[in-house]
Amino acid sequence: MSETYPAPASDHDADETDEIDLVTAVNQTLDQEMARNDSVRLMGYDIGPIGGVYRATEGLLEEYGNERVIDTPLSENGIIGTAVGMAMAGERVVPEIQFMGFSYPAFGQIMYALVKMYDRTGGDIEVPLTVRMAYGGGVKALEYHQESTEAYYLHTPGIRVVCPSTPYQAKGLLTASIRHDDPVLFMEPKKIYRGGSQPVPTEEYTLPLDAARLVREGEDVTVLTWGAMVRHAVAASETVDADVEVVDIRSLSPLDVETILESVKKTGRCVVVHEARRTLGLGAELSALVNEYALDRLKAPVKRATGYDVHFPSHDIEDDYLPDEERAQYAIEAVMNYEF
Amino acid sequence: MSETYPAPASDHDADETDEIDLVTAVNQTLDQEMARNDSVRLMGYDIGPIGGVYRATEGLLEEYGNERVIDTPLSENGIIGTAVGMAMAGERVVPEIQFMGFSYPAFGQIMYALVKMYDRTGGDIEVPLTVRMAYGGGVKALEYHQESTEAYYLHTPGIRVVCPSTPYQAKGLLTASIRHDDPVLFMEPKKIYRGGSQPVPTEEYTLPLDAARLVREGEDVTVLTWGAMVRHAVAASETVDADVEVVDIRSLSPLDVETILESVKKTGRCVVVHEARRTLGLGAELSALVNEYALDRLKAPVKRATGYDVHFPSHDIEDDYLPDEERAQYAIEAVMNYEF
Amino acid sequence: MVEWTERRPPEGEYRMLDADGQLDGDPPELDDDELLAMYRTMVATRTLEDKMLNMQRSGEASLVARSRGEEATPLGCAAALAPDDWIFYTYRQNPALLYWEYPMAEIVAGDMGAEPQTVAEHLDTDEPDVNFSPDYTPVGVNTTNAVGMAMADKFNDNETVTMVFVGDGSTSEGSFHDAMNFAGVFEPPVVIVCQNNQWAISEPSHRQTGAETFAKKAEAYGVPHERVDGNDVFAVRETAEEAVERARNGDGPTFIECVTYRMEEHNTSDNPDVYRDDSEQRDEWEEKDPLARYETYLREEDVLDDDLADDVQADVDEQVSEAVAAAREVPDSEPERMFDYQIHDTPWNHAHQRAELEREQNGENPFTDFTGEGFDE
Amino acid sequence: MVEWTERRPPEGEYRMLDADGQLDGDPPELDDDELLAMYRTMVATRTLEDKMLNMQRSGEASLVARSRGEEATPLGCAAALAPDDWIFYTYRQNPALLYWEYPMAEIVAGDMGAEPQTVAEHLDTDEPDVNFSPDYTPVGVNTTNAVGMAMADKFNDNETVTMVFVGDGSTSEGSFHDAMNFAGVFEPPVVIVCQNNQWAISEPSHRQTGAETFAKKAEAYGVPHERVDGNDVFAVRETAEEAVERARNGDGPTFIECVTYRMEEHNTSDNPDVYRDDSEQRDEWEEKDPLARYETYLREEDVLDDDLADDVQADVDEQVSEAVAAAREVPDSEPERMFDYQIHDTPWNHAHQRAELEREQNGENPFTDFTGEGFDE
Ligand SMILES: Cc1ncc(C[n+]2csc(CCOP(=O)(O)OP(=O)(O)O)c2C)c(N)n1
Ligand SMILES: Cc1ncc(C[n+]2csc(CCOP(=O)(O)OP(=O)(O)O)c2C)c(N)n1
Ligand SMILES: [Mg+2]
Ligand SMILES: [Mg+2]
């Protein structure tokens, strides 16, 4: 099920590519999907004339008008609630929640309408919404602008959660999310919005929404990670004295359990790297799955190189909160050095 | 740190006890705490003349008047938001959220005000609120009346989460919660509100808010559970062919990691029983902790006998969703029979 | 015992039919068939709800909420719609469903606690001409969804109108605020009806809001509003028709407060004697009963007589009996159905947990997979 | 480029001082010291905010929001309070803070990104006479908390009044609805001020609400309301004083809309040229500048002259310099501080993670505990 990346250019058979960064990939995808399907509409505050506080929707209002790029009142609950209604009417809405940490006022509509309508109607009504949320820390913004609280949504049935780690991934996953008939929470790692460009096929393409991605093959230890942390995991892999396999979880819900277990069974060691707080962050579930289904292959306990169990701290110490190459490296070394 | 229970009557040195059920213990505690401290005020809808939909606040309006037992408009977000403001003014508010599944509209105020004020003010402003929520399934009610979504609050810093499993626990834990200067989410297992009486000291007493409770000692396998599931775990222990230790987690956040690890290190086997959905339910964290800190003692993987990763189903199949004695027993047997 | 003192809502709501069934002003332009269809809906609602109440008492149904004494509100509003319009409702609008011939057996089966797909598969019923949202448990939520749906219709130049019902208590929820606010800004074709029965479980409406009237809430959003006697089916219908027409003509949303009174318990798990002494108001409202009032009018206009009334009742009784019989045939759901409509596809966790559940049902241990590869040992 | 067209808010708001600084009606009962204190606050706000803007540009401060052109609103409202009252504010009310001598160095240090306890420990500042809530990032939330605080004061028969500021955009949040609704029902001593600067980042207020005015929102809740020229410090102050008095006398809440205009960027991460063409309105609002207007009045009344103005500016400059200097002395927080005020006590996870962090800081591997018993190997 897994897919290796970076794929050689020939892999995606793309005659034409654009050298673009992650936020531009998001922008291009929205543009292409809106061009392709009239029922795709964007909603959110500050997505219109200003093109989003990170410019992810730049230019789209001009191109598609204000009934397709809908600037709303400042209410997250109102955005999700009306977006669900539009979806019930057959639209394919892509609401933006400016920051993941501002999704909480919408928790009511998310729980009661977004993730439940399909089940409540016995499959009669689909809600094919893709909720875009910028997430993650390290940008010296205040309080809730820096959070990674995907765990709330991973414990919730009825919604998929997807997170890209590169421009190529962003385009393929966002295209697939918009086209999918389930609600999808699309996490955008804002720290790497402009964190480097790569050639991305100009043509539209999709990537699977239920498959982890093998970033780097290795025999000694598996690192499970996603989003803005992938780069740290890869950097750490290159400096430690071990043959590290890096798996980009990519589809956080549902999890690609096969790929995850396969990798850990092979290496016998596992480290999880994520920005979220540790207690009941996704690392907990990954560790539990490994425990439950690969215990006899484990050569060491699973270690979690994560954020701490605290509110996201102020600027002066945010870097001490966030996992980085060094923290990933320590975790890898710890499990490599473990002896029963 | 742990404490054994049921304590013999002499243990609590109580001359006088009342034979009461869990909801009556809650009612009695609220009464005693309100009598003891004028700043204790209750808030919620339907808590006044009607005394709560489960009668947990019965009689209190008559006794304390409508400035201490405050019937509010029908808005969970308004209840938590104004309760936090009252707490900032020095009150010790005990808001009721009628059902845990109705806490989601309040998620904004919970995240932004309740759990964050103490941190945001560098310890200057305390918010000593105890939010009571009836939780759990098996009562043939609709949708969100049956949920156990404590995981959302366990991944959240700045709030304690506590859950009693007996009338005696309910009184001691609720008293301690109300007197504590942290926000506490007090989960009330409504399925066993009237699920049996026991002698409870008439006098006020507290139980620790950070300690698990050893319900039953055993050598072969540890069952970690809480709330309405404790009775199933105990029942299962008595039928399986193994010497089972049952630990009532009781303090879900923060966890009493010492007691949990001590028990699992002793038995070498662990089962978690909870009503919540499995993925990122508390079982995930417990399994991850055991994996990380007791791997070399494990004789079998940790198994989770839990609810499934679905929306709480309709009446006709709710019993198939909920863990019970049988499911607990299967899990115990599975880990007992495991061989590396 | 502490009880709430009730306050009377301010006078001045629009009324056509007085408490004695006398019409003030022009008779509505409705032919006899239509007049009787409305009558039948009221009778059917009472008959069905009383039957369900009995089923609840005998343990067959789980929780029943009745609209007795409030029927004119959902009925008059729903009757203002046209085929292909949408209704978002709650547990308190059975007349709206029955007017549009929502399958009665589905209502009953739903109350008996089966999964919606089980009901759908076993009752081969026709879709009503008007679209119905599902009934949601969390209150207020549907108002925002209804406004969103109407926004889509506006953007797509559709002619359909969306109507949503909200209780007086539920206007306190943030979702109601969002619904009204988005409606004011986007001006979609939506009619938001506040069925003000003056109680939200145990709380009187003066504990919900300091507003003079619920209708006035619309001022905060620039939404046109009306206030009407919710027990007067003509006044309700006329007001709703105007709102629907406005919506259909592209002139945007309307908020309608229908003033009525909850005569009975909130639902079968409630006992209002504990919290309200309604002896005084109750009598007043008994006199304003929407069915009695309407029936008097129909009889005076010679649209209805004893024979016809008996026929209607007999017909309704039969329909209810058939519905109950059909609902009773709906089997319990297969337990595995709980996994069916979470997301499309079957991810690993669902496949695995479903297998666990099946093993449990078969008396096999569901926890014997230690490799993640399945159970075939 | 697509831009928003601006709409002018309806006329009719209460005004005392016209755009030329001419007073209409009785002069306010304020002595020269008080008049100058208000003047000084406006000057101090501009000076401080411009300084912080520069610090942001040079990378010293992270994100700066200015209240330029809106100063009369927070100033006039805050000046209506008395010691021991409470103010709940946002990033847009520096004049309220400075009027009550909130330590300037704390404002600067906060903007430089230190943990609050680090700031508190290193700046040994005095508490202002009026209580200030913390500044919360998520908008709307503080309104509900303020109403709760006032409810407590009412229940305790305290004489204190709570005032809370909310932006026009933030009235769209559910928490604002709750605040207003609870205020209407419980009638606590609270003054809710909507600082309507007509923009919420890139969205004009006509995209926030269909209401005729923001003041009208209070109708939905039965809360008395006023609408006032937010650039006229006398009108704002008088209106606020009446509201505060009403609150203090037990007559409940007031909602005040202050009509003003956001002259500059939302904050330093914003560029308004992208989304608004304010060339026309900007000039009008420039003419209504609250400081210029007020200064004209003071000069005409001979309360102020060039010398005094120079003195005030010099004094403010010095205060700002000192504040900046003091703030620059605040060191970065100890990383371990992030664990300090989550809950009281130190549970296992905090103790353990704190130890991990300390090891990491010391270049030791933080993941070597495999027993849960700690790191001493
Ligand atoms: C979000 C949410 N909170 C609480 C409840 C519990 N509840 C169900 S009905 C009800 C009262 C609703 O009153 P009202 O809106 O006046 O409608 P009515 O029952 O009078 O028709 C309450 C509190 C709920 N269903 N959803
Ligand atoms: C809950 C929440 N959602 C979104 C934001 C992002 N945000 C910060 S300020 C702002 C605009 C607020 O506008 P307004 O209320 O008019 O205040 P102003 O900035 O004009 O003073 C937004 C959207 C936030 N801080 N909190
Ligand atoms: Mg009602
Ligand atoms: Mg504004």
Tab-separated table of N, CA and C in Angstrom, chain D residues 223-316:
chain	number	residue	atom	x	y	z
D	223	VAL	N	-30.978	43.889	26.102
D	223	VAL	CA	-29.938	44.669	26.787
D	223	VAL	C	-29.996	46.106	26.264
D	224	PRO	N	-30.046	47.100	27.154
D	224	PRO	CA	-30.048	48.488	26.712
D	224	PRO	C	-28.796	48.801	25.891
D	225	HIS	N	-28.946	49.663	24.905
D	225	HIS	CA	-27.800	49.909	24.018
D	225	HIS	C	-27.681	51.370	23.644
D	226	GLU	N	-26.475	51.750	23.314
D	226	GLU	CA	-26.156	53.111	22.897
D	226	GLU	C	-25.259	53.033	21.685
D	227	ARG	N	-25.259	54.104	20.919
D	227	ARG	CA	-24.385	54.154	19.745
D	227	ARG	C	-23.735	55.519	19.739
D	228	VAL	N	-22.438	55.537	19.621
D	228	VAL	CA	-21.735	56.780	19.855
D	228	VAL	C	-20.556	56.924	18.895
D	229	ASP	N	-20.216	58.160	18.620
D	229	ASP	CA	-19.044	58.470	17.799
D	229	ASP	C	-17.805	58.033	18.576
D	230	GLY	N	-17.195	56.986	18.121
D	230	GLY	CA	-16.084	56.405	18.856
D	230	GLY	C	-14.817	57.240	18.791
D	231	ASN	N	-14.823	58.277	17.980
D	231	ASN	CA	-13.652	59.143	17.897
D	231	ASN	C	-13.827	60.416	18.727
D	232	ASP	N	-14.939	60.479	19.426
D	232	ASP	CA	-15.238	61.653	20.246
D	232	ASP	C	-15.115	61.227	21.706
D	233	VAL	N	-14.001	61.591	22.308
D	233	VAL	CA	-13.726	61.059	23.640
D	233	VAL	C	-14.745	61.538	24.673
D	234	PHE	N	-15.308	62.714	24.459
D	234	PHE	CA	-16.325	63.191	25.414
D	234	PHE	C	-17.618	62.386	25.310
D	235	ALA	N	-18.048	62.175	24.097
D	235	ALA	CA	-19.290	61.424	23.906
D	235	ALA	C	-19.129	59.992	24.410
D	236	VAL	N	-17.973	59.413	24.107
D	236	VAL	CA	-17.718	58.052	24.568
D	236	VAL	C	-17.720	58.017	26.093
D	237	ARG	N	-17.006	58.961	26.675
D	237	ARG	CA	-16.881	58.948	28.134
D	237	ARG	C	-18.236	59.158	28.806
D	238	GLU	N	-18.984	60.099	28.300
D	238	GLU	CA	-20.285	60.363	28.917
D	238	GLU	C	-21.189	59.136	28.821
D	239	THR	N	-21.222	58.557	27.662
D	239	THR	CA	-22.064	57.367	27.466
D	239	THR	C	-21.610	56.231	28.377
D	240	ALA	N	-20.320	56.038	28.438
D	240	ALA	CA	-19.787	54.977	29.289
D	240	ALA	C	-20.064	55.273	30.763
D	241	GLU	N	-19.942	56.520	31.135
D	241	GLU	CA	-20.203	56.863	32.544
D	241	GLU	C	-21.642	56.545	32.932
D	242	GLU	N	-22.559	56.857	32.041
D	242	GLU	CA	-23.955	56.524	32.331
D	242	GLU	C	-24.152	55.016	32.470
D	243	ALA	N	-23.503	54.296	31.584
D	243	ALA	CA	-23.625	52.826	31.630
D	243	ALA	C	-23.009	52.279	32.915
D	244	VAL	N	-21.859	52.816	33.272
D	244	VAL	CA	-21.180	52.346	34.481
D	244	VAL	C	-22.029	52.675	35.710
D	245	GLU	N	-22.597	53.832	35.703
D	245	GLU	CA	-23.431	54.214	36.845
D	245	GLU	C	-24.641	53.289	36.953
D	246	ARG	N	-25.284	53.069	35.840
D	246	ARG	CA	-26.416	52.150	35.825
D	246	ARG	C	-26.017	50.798	36.381
D	247	ALA	N	-24.889	50.300	35.903
D	247	ALA	CA	-24.413	48.999	36.376
D	247	ALA	C	-24.175	49.034	37.880
D	248	ARG	N	-23.518	50.083	38.323
D	248	ARG	CA	-23.166	50.154	39.742
D	248	ARG	C	-24.409	50.278	40.624
D	249	ASN	N	-25.442	50.888	40.067
D	249	ASN	CA	-26.692	51.023	40.814
D	249	ASN	C	-27.580	49.785	40.762
D	250	GLY	N	-27.085	48.745	40.138
D	250	GLY	CA	-27.882	47.523	40.098
D	250	GLY	C	-28.892	47.494	38.964
D	251	ASP	N	-28.707	48.380	37.997
D	251	ASP	CA	-29.666	48.404	36.896
D	251	ASP	C	-29.205	47.634	35.658
D	252	GLY	N	-28.166	46.855	35.828
D	252	GLY	CA	-27.826	45.891	34.786
D	252	GLY	C	-26.907	46.364	33.691
D	253	PRO	N	-26.858	45.549	32.631
D	253	PRO	CA	-25.860	45.709	31.575
D	253	PRO	C	-26.211	46.781	30.555
D	254	THR	N	-25.196	47.236	29.856
D	254	THR	CA	-25.386	48.120	28.699
D	254	THR	C	-24.445	47.671	27.588
D	255	PHE	N	-24.927	47.780	26.389
D	255	PHE	CA	-24.101	47.503	25.213
D	255	PHE	C	-23.863	48.819	24.501
D	256	ILE	N	-22.614	49.161	24.272
D	256	ILE	CA	-22.280	50.425	23.604
D	256	ILE	C	-21.534	50.153	22.310
D	257	GLU	N	-22.064	50.623	21.216
D	257	GLU	CA	-21.314	50.580	19.966
D	257	GLU	C	-20.573	51.890	19.785
D	258	CYS	N	-19.265	51.825	19.643
D	258	CYS	CA	-18.466	53.019	19.350
D	258	CYS	C	-18.032	52.932	17.893
D	259	VAL	N	-18.507	53.877	17.101
D	259	VAL	CA	-18.226	53.835	15.665
D	259	VAL	C	-16.898	54.530	15.388
D	260	THR	N	-15.963	53.775	14.865
D	260	THR	CA	-14.654	54.342	14.563
D	260	THR	C	-14.140	53.695	13.277
D	261	TYR	N	-12.874	53.767	13.039
D	261	TYR	CA	-12.343	53.273	11.770
D	261	TYR	C	-10.912	52.806	11.967
D	262	ARG	N	-10.617	51.642	11.412
D	262	ARG	CA	-9.238	51.149	11.529
D	262	ARG	C	-8.389	51.823	10.469
D	263	MET	N	-7.587	52.806	10.886
D	263	MET	CA	-6.806	53.606	9.939
D	263	MET	C	-5.647	52.820	9.343
D	264	GLU	N	-5.101	51.891	10.127
D	264	GLU	CA	-3.861	51.238	9.703
D	264	GLU	C	-4.108	49.768	9.406
D	265	GLU	N	-3.014	49.034	9.312
D	265	GLU	CA	-3.072	47.585	9.124
D	265	GLU	C	-3.721	46.930	10.350
D	266	HIS	N	-4.251	45.710	10.157
D	266	HIS	CA	-4.796	44.957	11.295
D	266	HIS	C	-3.714	44.768	12.356
D	267	ASN	N	-2.604	44.248	11.919
D	267	ASN	CA	-1.402	44.223	12.760
D	267	ASN	C	-0.218	44.129	11.803
D	268	THR	N	0.956	43.955	12.367
D	268	THR	CA	2.134	44.055	11.493
D	268	THR	C	2.273	42.901	10.514
D	269	SER	N	1.433	41.880	10.625
D	269	SER	CA	1.540	40.840	9.596
D	269	SER	C	0.515	41.053	8.489
D	270	ASP	N	-0.099	42.209	8.496
D	270	ASP	CA	-1.177	42.480	7.538
D	270	ASP	C	-0.800	43.636	6.605
D	271	ASN	N	-1.321	43.558	5.375
D	271	ASN	CA	-1.141	44.660	4.430
D	271	ASN	C	-2.487	45.035	3.815
D	272	PRO	N	-3.123	46.062	4.342
D	272	PRO	CA	-4.498	46.357	3.917
D	272	PRO	C	-4.623	46.808	2.463
D	273	ASP	N	-3.529	47.231	1.854
D	273	ASP	CA	-3.638	47.660	0.456
D	273	ASP	C	-4.144	46.545	-0.438
D	274	VAL	N	-3.958	45.325	0.012
D	274	VAL	CA	-4.366	44.189	-0.804
D	274	VAL	C	-5.882	44.082	-0.908
D	275	TYR	N	-6.579	44.522	0.123
D	275	TYR	CA	-8.008	44.209	0.144
D	275	TYR	C	-8.937	45.408	0.283
D	276	ARG	N	-8.396	46.596	0.547
D	276	ARG	CA	-9.327	47.703	0.617
D	276	ARG	C	-8.745	48.938	-0.059
D	277	ASP	N	-9.619	49.642	-0.694
D	277	ASP	CA	-9.246	50.935	-1.233
D	277	ASP	C	-9.955	51.946	-0.345
D	278	ASP	N	-9.223	52.466	0.603
D	278	ASP	CA	-9.852	53.310	1.604
D	278	ASP	C	-9.606	54.794	1.321
D	279	SER	N	-9.199	55.094	0.085
D	279	SER	CA	-8.770	56.467	-0.194
D	279	SER	C	-9.838	57.495	0.200
D	280	GLU	N	-11.097	57.160	-0.062
D	280	GLU	CA	-12.144	58.128	0.202
D	280	GLU	C	-12.454	58.219	1.697
D	281	GLN	N	-12.834	57.066	2.270
D	281	GLN	CA	-13.187	57.060	3.686
D	281	GLN	C	-12.015	57.496	4.550
D	282	ARG	N	-10.838	57.104	4.142
D	282	ARG	CA	-9.662	57.400	4.946
D	282	ARG	C	-9.555	58.908	5.222
D	283	ASP	N	-9.773	59.681	4.169
D	283	ASP	CA	-9.673	61.132	4.350
D	283	ASP	C	-10.725	61.626	5.335
D	284	GLU	N	-11.937	61.118	5.160
D	284	GLU	CA	-12.991	61.519	6.093
D	284	GLU	C	-12.608	61.185	7.518
D	285	TRP	N	-12.085	60.000	7.687
D	285	TRP	CA	-11.757	59.564	9.048
D	285	TRP	C	-10.524	60.286	9.578
D	286	GLU	N	-9.637	60.607	8.669
D	286	GLU	CA	-8.464	61.388	9.072
D	286	GLU	C	-8.949	62.701	9.691
D	287	GLU	N	-9.957	63.265	9.085
D	287	GLU	CA	-10.521	64.518	9.615
D	287	GLU	C	-11.151	64.342	10.991
D	288	LYS	N	-11.641	63.132	11.229
D	288	LYS	CA	-12.298	62.893	12.515
D	288	LYS	C	-11.311	62.376	13.562
D	289	ASP	N	-10.054	62.438	13.261
D	289	ASP	CA	-9.041	61.879	14.170
D	289	ASP	C	-9.300	62.278	15.616
D	290	PRO	N	-9.360	61.315	16.521
D	290	PRO	CA	-9.738	61.611	17.905
D	290	PRO	C	-8.725	62.486	18.635
D	291	LEU	N	-7.472	62.343	18.320
D	291	LEU	CA	-6.462	63.147	19.008
D	291	LEU	C	-6.487	64.584	18.487
D	292	ALA	N	-6.518	64.739	17.169
D	292	ALA	CA	-6.514	66.090	16.589
D	292	ALA	C	-7.724	66.875	17.085
D	293	ARG	N	-8.854	66.231	17.047
D	293	ARG	CA	-10.094	66.841	17.463
D	293	ARG	C	-10.028	67.311	18.918
D	294	TYR	N	-9.559	66.410	19.713
D	294	TYR	CA	-9.483	66.676	21.150
D	294	TYR	C	-8.438	67.751	21.438
D	295	GLU	N	-7.354	67.684	20.720
D	295	GLU	CA	-6.279	68.670	20.912
D	295	GLU	C	-6.775	70.065	20.545
D	296	THR	N	-7.494	70.162	19.443
D	296	THR	CA	-8.068	71.454	19.052
D	296	THR	C	-8.917	72.027	20.187
D	297	TYR	N	-9.766	71.150	20.715
D	297	TYR	CA	-10.633	71.586	21.821
D	297	TYR	C	-9.796	72.088	23.000
D	298	LEU	N	-8.821	71.319	23.396
D	298	LEU	CA	-8.005	71.676	24.560
D	298	LEU	C	-7.285	73.005	24.330
D	299	ARG	N	-6.832	73.205	23.120
D	299	ARG	CA	-6.126	74.460	22.821
D	299	ARG	C	-7.108	75.628	22.853
D	300	GLU	N	-8.272	75.392	22.283
D	300	GLU	CA	-9.252	76.482	22.287
D	300	GLU	C	-9.699	76.821	23.701
D	301	GLU	N	-9.729	75.820	24.551
D	301	GLU	CA	-10.121	76.049	25.945
D	301	GLU	C	-8.938	76.500	26.800
D	302	ASP	N	-7.803	76.665	26.134
D	302	ASP	CA	-6.577	77.071	26.838
D	302	ASP	C	-6.120	76.069	27.902
D	303	VAL	N	-6.452	74.847	27.697
D	303	VAL	CA	-5.931	73.834	28.620
D	303	VAL	C	-4.549	73.394	28.148
D	304	LEU	N	-4.363	73.543	26.846
D	304	LEU	CA	-3.114	73.081	26.245
D	304	LEU	C	-2.525	74.187	25.382
D	305	ASP	N	-1.192	74.278	25.410
D	305	ASP	CA	-0.523	75.152	24.437
D	305	ASP	C	0.723	74.436	23.942
D	306	ASP	N	1.459	75.065	23.079
D	306	ASP	CA	2.619	74.402	22.487
D	306	ASP	C	3.599	73.909	23.528
D	307	ASP	N	3.863	74.744	24.505
D	307	ASP	CA	4.837	74.351	25.522
D	307	ASP	C	4.406	73.093	26.267
D	308	LEU	N	3.155	73.127	26.682
D	308	LEU	CA	2.653	71.989	27.440
D	308	LEU	C	2.647	70.730	26.573
D	309	ALA	N	2.236	70.924	25.326
D	309	ALA	CA	2.228	69.783	24.406
D	309	ALA	C	3.637	69.213	24.276
D	310	ASP	N	4.623	70.089	24.164
D	310	ASP	CA	6.003	69.619	24.075
D	310	ASP	C	6.417	68.879	25.334
D	311	ASP	N	6.025	69.437	26.462
D	311	ASP	CA	6.357	68.778	27.734
D	311	ASP	C	5.760	67.379	27.803
D	312	VAL	N	4.487	67.312	27.451
D	312	VAL	CA	3.824	66.009	27.495
D	312	VAL	C	4.564	65.021	26.595
D	313	GLN	N	4.865	65.477	25.381
D	313	GLN	CA	5.539	64.573	24.445
D	313	GLN	C	6.904	64.146	24.985
D	314	ALA	N	7.616	65.087	25.549
D	314	ALA	CA	8.942	64.768	26.081
D	314	ALA	C	8.825	63.759	27.222
D	315	ASP	N	7.875	64.002	28.062
D	315	ASP	CA	7.644	63.111	29.190
D	315	ASP	C	7.269	61.699	28.731
D	316	VAL	N	6.370	61.658	27.757
D	316	VAL	CA	5.950	60.368	27.202
D	316	VAL	C	7.129	59.657	26.547
